[in-house]
mmCIF file of C-alpha atoms in Angstrom:
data_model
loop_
_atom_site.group_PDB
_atom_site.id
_atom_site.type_symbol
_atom_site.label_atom_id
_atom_site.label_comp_id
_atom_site.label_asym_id
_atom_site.label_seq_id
_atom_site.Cartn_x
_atom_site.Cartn_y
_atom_site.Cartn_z
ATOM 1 C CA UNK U 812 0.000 0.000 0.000
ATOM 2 C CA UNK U 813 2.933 2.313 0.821
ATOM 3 C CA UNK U 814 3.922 1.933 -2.745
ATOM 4 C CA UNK U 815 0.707 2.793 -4.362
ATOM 5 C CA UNK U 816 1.166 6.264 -2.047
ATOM 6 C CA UNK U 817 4.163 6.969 -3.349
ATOM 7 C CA UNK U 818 3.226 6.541 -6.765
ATOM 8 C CA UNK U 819 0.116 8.837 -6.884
ATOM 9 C CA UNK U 820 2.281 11.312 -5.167
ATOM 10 C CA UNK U 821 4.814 10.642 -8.438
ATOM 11 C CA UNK U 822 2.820 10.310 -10.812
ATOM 12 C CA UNK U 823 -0.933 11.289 -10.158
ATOM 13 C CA UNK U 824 -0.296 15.053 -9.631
ATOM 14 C CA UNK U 825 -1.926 15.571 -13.002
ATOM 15 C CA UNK U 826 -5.582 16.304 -11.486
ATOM 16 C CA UNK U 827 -3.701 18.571 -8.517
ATOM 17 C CA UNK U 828 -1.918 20.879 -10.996
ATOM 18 C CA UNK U 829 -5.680 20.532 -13.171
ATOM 19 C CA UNK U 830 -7.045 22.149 -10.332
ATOM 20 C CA UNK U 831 -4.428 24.952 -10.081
ATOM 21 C CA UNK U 832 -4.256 28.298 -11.738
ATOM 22 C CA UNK U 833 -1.997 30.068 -13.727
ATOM 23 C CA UNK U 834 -0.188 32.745 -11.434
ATOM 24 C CA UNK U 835 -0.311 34.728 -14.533
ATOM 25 C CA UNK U 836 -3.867 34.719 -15.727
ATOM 26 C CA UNK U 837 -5.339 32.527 -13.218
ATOM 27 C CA UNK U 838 -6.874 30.462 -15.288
ATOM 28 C CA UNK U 839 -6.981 26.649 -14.299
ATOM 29 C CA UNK U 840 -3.613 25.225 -15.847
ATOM 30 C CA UNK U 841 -4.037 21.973 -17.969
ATOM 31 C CA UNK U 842 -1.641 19.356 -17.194
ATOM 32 C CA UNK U 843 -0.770 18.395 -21.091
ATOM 33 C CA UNK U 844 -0.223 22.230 -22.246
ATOM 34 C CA UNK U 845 1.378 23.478 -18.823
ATOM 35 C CA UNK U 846 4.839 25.068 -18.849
ATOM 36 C CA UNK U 847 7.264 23.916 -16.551
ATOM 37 C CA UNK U 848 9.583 26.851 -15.457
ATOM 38 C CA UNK U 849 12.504 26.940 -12.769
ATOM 39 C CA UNK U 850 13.222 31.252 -12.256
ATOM 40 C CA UNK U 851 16.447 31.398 -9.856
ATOM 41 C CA UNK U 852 16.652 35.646 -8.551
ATOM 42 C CA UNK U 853 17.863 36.708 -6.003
ATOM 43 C CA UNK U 854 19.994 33.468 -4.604
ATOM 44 C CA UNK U 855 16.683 31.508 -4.492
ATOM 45 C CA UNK U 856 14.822 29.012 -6.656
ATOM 46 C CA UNK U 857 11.115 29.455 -7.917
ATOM 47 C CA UNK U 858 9.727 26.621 -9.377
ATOM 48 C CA UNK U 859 6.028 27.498 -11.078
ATOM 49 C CA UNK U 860 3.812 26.481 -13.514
ATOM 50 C CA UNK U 861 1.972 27.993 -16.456
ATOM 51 C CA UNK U 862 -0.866 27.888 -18.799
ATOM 52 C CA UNK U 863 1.090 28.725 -21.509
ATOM 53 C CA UNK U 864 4.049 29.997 -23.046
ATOM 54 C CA UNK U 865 2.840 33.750 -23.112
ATOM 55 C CA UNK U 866 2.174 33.250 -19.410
ATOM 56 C CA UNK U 867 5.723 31.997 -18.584
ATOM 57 C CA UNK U 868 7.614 34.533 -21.185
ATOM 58 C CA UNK U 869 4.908 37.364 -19.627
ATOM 59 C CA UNK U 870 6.367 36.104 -15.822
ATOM 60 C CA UNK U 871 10.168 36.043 -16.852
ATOM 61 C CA UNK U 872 9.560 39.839 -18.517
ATOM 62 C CA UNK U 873 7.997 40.834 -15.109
ATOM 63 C CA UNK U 874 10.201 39.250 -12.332
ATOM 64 C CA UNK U 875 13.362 39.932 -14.532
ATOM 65 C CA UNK U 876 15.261 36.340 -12.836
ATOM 66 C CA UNK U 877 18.804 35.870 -13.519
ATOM 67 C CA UNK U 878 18.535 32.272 -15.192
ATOM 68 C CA UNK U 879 15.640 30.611 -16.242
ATOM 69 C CA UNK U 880 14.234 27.213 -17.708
ATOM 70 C CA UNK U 881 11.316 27.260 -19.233
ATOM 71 C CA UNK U 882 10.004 23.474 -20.624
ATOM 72 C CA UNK U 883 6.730 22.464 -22.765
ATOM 73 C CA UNK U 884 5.686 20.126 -24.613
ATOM 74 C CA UNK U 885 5.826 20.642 -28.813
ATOM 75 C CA UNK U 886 2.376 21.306 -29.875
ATOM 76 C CA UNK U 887 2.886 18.947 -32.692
ATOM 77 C CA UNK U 888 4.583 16.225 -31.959
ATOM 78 C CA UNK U 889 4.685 16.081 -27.565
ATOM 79 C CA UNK U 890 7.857 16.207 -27.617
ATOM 80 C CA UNK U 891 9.855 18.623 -25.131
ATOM 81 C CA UNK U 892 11.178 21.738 -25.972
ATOM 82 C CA UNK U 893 13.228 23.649 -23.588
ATOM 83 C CA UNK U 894 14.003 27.771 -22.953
ATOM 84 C CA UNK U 895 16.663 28.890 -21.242
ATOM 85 C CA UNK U 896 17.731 32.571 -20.150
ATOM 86 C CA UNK U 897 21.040 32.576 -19.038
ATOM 87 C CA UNK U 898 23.457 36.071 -19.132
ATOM 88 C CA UNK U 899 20.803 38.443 -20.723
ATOM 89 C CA UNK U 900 19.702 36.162 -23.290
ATOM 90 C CA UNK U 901 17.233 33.356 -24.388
ATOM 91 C CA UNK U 902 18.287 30.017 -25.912
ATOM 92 C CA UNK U 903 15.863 27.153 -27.130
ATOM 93 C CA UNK U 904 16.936 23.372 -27.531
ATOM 94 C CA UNK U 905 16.480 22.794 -30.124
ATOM 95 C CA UNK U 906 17.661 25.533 -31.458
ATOM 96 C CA UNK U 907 14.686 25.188 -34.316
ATOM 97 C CA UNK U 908 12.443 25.155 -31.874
ATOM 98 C CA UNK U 909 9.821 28.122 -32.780
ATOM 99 C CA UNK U 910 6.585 29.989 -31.046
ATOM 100 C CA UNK U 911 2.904 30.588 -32.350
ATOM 101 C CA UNK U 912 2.046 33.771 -30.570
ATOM 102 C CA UNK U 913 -1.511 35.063 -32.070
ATOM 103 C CA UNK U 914 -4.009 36.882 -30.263
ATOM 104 C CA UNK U 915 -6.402 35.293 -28.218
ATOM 105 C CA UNK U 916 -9.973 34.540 -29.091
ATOM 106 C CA UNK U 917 -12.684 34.681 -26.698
ATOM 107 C CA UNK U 918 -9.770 34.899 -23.891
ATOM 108 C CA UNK U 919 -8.448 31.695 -24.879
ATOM 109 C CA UNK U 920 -5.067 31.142 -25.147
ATOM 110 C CA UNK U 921 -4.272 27.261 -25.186
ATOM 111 C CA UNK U 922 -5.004 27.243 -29.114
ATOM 112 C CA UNK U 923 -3.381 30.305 -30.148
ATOM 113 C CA UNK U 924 -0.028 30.133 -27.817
ATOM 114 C CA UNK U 925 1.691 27.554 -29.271
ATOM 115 C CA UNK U 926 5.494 26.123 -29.016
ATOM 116 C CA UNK U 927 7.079 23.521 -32.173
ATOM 117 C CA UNK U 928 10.303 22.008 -31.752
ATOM 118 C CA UNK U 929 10.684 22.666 -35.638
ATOM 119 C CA UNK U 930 9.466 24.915 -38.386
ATOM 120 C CA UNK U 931 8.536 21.557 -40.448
ATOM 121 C CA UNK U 932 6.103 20.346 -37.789
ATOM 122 C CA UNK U 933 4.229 23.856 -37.565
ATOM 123 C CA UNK U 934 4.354 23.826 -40.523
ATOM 124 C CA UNK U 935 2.230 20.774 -41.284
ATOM 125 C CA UNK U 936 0.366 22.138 -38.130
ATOM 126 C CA UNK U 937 -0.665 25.282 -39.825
ATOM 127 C CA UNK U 938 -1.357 23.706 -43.111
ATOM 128 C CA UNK U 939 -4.654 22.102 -40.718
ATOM 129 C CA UNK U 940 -5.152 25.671 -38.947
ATOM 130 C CA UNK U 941 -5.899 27.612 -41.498
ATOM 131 C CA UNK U 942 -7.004 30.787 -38.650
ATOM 132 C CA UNK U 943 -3.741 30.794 -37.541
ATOM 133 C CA UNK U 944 -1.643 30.551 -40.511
ATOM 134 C CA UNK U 945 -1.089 34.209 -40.633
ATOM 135 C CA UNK U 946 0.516 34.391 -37.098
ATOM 136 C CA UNK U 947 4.150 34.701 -37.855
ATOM 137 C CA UNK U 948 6.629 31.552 -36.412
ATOM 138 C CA UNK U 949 9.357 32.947 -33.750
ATOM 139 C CA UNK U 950 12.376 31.796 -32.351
ATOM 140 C CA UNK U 951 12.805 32.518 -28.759
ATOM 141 C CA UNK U 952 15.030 35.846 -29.578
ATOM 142 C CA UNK U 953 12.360 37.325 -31.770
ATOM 143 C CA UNK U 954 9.617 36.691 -28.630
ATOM 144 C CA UNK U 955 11.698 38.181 -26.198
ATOM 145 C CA UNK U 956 13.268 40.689 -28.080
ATOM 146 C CA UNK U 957 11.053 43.780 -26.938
ATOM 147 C CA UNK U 958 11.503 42.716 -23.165
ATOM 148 C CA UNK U 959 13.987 44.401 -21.092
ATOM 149 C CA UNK U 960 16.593 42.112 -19.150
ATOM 150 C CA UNK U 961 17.490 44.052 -15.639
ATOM 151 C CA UNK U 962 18.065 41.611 -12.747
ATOM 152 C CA UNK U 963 15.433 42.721 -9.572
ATOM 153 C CA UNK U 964 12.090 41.444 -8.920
ATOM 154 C CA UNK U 965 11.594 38.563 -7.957
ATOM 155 C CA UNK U 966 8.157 35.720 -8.208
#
């Protein structure tokens, strides 16, 4: 029985981060679009969790941390894709990795915020979204570019 605890604590936390909202937007976070991000400012660790990418690149821009990691899941394929800030700048692995940033529609942003490992696979994406296919495809540079990088606030 111990076993079966530790397990659900493991791997059932699904429905428990389900449940929880986006310290950005407060919407409730859903467990197969969430972003994973680890913020370190100020000597300490933050480790939160997002709706989406907008969310997480919105919280970096606002509590300016020194390093970040930033991980989702590929809209396309599942597979992760990983931001990290590091000395003033962004970096994605893999580097082809790009974002889907269009406006949101009716206040939803799980459909329109979107992350691809690689151009290819939004692509083919896009090709089957026709409403989004005018949203420009951005590396990690290009979203960030406009946001100011000053170590201070912190989460």
């Amino acid at each position: 029985m111990r076993w079966l605890c530790v397990a659900l604590l493991v791997f059932g936390c699904s429905p428990l981060v389900a449940q929880t909202p986006c310290p950005m937007c407060q919407k409730p976070i859903v467990p197969s679009r969430a972003v994973y991000a680890v913020f370190i400012a100020g000597g300490q660790t933050h480790r939160l969790t997002f709706r989406c990418i907008r969310c997480a690149l919105h919280a970096a821009e606002r509590w300016h941390p020194e390093r970040a990691l930033l991980r989702v899941r590929c809209a396309a394929t599942g597979r992760w894709v990983a931001f990290r800030f590091n000395e003033h700048r962004w970096s994605a692995h893999p580097a082809s990795a790009r974002l889907l940033l269009a406006p949101e529609k009716g206040g939803e942003c799980l459909d329109c915020h979107l992350v691809f490992a690689h151009p290819k696979a939004a692509h083919r994406f896009l090709r089957s979204h026709r409403s989004l296919a005018s949203t420009p495809l951005l590396s990690i540079s290009q979203a960030t570019e406009s946001q100011p990088r000053k170590v201070g606030d912190v989460p």
